[in-house]
C-alpha positions as CSV (number, residue, x, y, z in Angstrom):
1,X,17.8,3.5,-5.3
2,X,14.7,3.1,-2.8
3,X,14.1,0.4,-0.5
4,X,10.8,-0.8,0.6
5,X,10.3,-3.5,3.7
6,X,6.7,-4.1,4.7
7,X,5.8,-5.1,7.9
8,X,2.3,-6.4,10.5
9,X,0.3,-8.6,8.3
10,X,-1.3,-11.4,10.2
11,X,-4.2,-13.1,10.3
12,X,-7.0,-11.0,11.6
13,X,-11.0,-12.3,11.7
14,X,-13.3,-11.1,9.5
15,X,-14.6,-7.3,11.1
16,X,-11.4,-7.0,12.2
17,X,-8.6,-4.1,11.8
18,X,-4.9,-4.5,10.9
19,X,-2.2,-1.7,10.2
20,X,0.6,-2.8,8.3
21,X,3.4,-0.3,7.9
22,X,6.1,0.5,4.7
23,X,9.3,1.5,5.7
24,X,11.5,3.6,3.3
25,X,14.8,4.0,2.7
26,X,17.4,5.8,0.2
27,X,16.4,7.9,-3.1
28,X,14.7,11.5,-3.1
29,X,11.0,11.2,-2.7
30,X,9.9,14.8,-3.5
31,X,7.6,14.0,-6.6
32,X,7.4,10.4,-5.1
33,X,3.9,8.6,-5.1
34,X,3.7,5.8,-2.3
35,X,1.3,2.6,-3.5
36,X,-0.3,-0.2,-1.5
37,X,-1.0,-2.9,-4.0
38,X,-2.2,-6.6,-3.1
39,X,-2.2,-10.2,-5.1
40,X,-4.2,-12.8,-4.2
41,X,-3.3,-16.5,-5.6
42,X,-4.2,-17.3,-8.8
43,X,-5.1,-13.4,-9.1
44,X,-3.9,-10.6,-10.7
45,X,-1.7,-7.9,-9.1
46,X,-4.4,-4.8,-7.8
47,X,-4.5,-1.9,-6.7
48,X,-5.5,-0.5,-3.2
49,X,-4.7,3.1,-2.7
50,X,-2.1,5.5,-3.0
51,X,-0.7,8.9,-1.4
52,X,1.6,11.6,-2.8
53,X,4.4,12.3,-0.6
54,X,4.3,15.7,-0.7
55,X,1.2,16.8,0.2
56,X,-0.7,13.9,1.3
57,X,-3.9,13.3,-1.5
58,X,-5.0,10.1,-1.4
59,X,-6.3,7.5,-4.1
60,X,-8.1,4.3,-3.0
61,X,-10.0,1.7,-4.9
62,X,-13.4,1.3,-5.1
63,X,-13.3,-1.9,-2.9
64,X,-11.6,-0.6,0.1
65,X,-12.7,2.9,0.0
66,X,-14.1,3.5,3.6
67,X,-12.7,0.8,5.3
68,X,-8.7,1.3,4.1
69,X,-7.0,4.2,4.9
70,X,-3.3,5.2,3.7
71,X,-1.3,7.8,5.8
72,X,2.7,8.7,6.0
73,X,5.2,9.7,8.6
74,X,7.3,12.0,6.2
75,X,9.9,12.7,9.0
76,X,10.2,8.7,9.7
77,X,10.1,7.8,6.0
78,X,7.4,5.4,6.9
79,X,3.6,4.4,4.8
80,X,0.7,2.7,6.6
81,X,-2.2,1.3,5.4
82,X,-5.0,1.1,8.3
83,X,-7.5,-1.6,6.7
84,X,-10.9,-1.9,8.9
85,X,-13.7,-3.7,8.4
86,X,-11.6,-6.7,7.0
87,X,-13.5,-9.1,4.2
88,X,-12.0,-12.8,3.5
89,X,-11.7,-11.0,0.4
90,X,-9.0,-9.0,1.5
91,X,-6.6,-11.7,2.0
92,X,-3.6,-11.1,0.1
93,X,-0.2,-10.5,0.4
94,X,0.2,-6.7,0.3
95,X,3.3,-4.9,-1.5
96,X,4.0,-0.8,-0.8
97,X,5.7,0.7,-3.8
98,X,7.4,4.1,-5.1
99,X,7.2,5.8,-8.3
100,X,8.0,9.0,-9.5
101,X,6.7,12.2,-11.1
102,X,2.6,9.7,-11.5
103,X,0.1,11.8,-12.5
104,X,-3.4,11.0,-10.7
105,X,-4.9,9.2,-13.6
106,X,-1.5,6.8,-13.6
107,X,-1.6,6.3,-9.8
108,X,-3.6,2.7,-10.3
109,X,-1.1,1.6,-12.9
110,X,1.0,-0.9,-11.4
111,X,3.3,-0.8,-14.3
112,X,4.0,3.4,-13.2
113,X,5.7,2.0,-10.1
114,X,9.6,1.8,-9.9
115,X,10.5,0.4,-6.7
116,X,8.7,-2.6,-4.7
117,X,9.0,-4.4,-1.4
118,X,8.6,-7.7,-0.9
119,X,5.0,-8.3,0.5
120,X,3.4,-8.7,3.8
121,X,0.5,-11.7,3.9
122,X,-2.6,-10.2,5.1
123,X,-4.9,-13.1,5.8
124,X,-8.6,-12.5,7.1
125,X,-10.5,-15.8,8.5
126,X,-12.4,-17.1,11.2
């Protein structure tokens, strides 16, 4: 069993940066890949990036590539997600996640992911 809390969303203007931080707890996470996710209202669940937790490759989506980046603290069991360059369109409340054993082409598949936290709101506005 893994647990996931999510923490520093905020409202942020539009430029702006924001970190907001995963912390992890329990379960084995040798083949573990870490996802940031977001959902919007009325919107779909989507992806945003992903790390493995062993060694670190990263997977983002088209949208936030260059401005998001995702980075771990293996020793503190802790994900980040930096987000600069923040959009209105970025508002959503953001959810890290854990599954197992993904394969690159599966990282993006919501549905691939076995753990969740509850969400952080991420709102961007002036």
């Amino acid at each position: 069993q893994v647990q996931l809390v999510e923490s520093g969303g905020g409202l942020v203007q539009p430029g702006g940066s924001l970190r907001i931080s995963c912390s992890v707890s329990g379960g084995t996470l040798g083949n573990a890949v870490m996802g940031w996710f977001r959902q919007a209202p009325g919107k779909d669940r989507e992806f945003v990036g992903a790390i493995k937790w062993s060694g670190g490759s990263t997977s983002y989506a088209d949208s936030v590539k260059g401005r998001f980046t995702i980075s771990k603290d293996t020793f503190k069991r802790m994900l980040y997600l930096q987000m600069n360059s923040l959009k209105p369109e970025d508002s959503a409340i953001y959810y890290c996640a854990v599954g197992f054993g993904l394969i690159t082409s599966s990282m993006s598949s919501s549905s691939r992911y076995t753990y969740w936290g509850q969400g952080t709101q991420v709102t961007v506005s002036s």
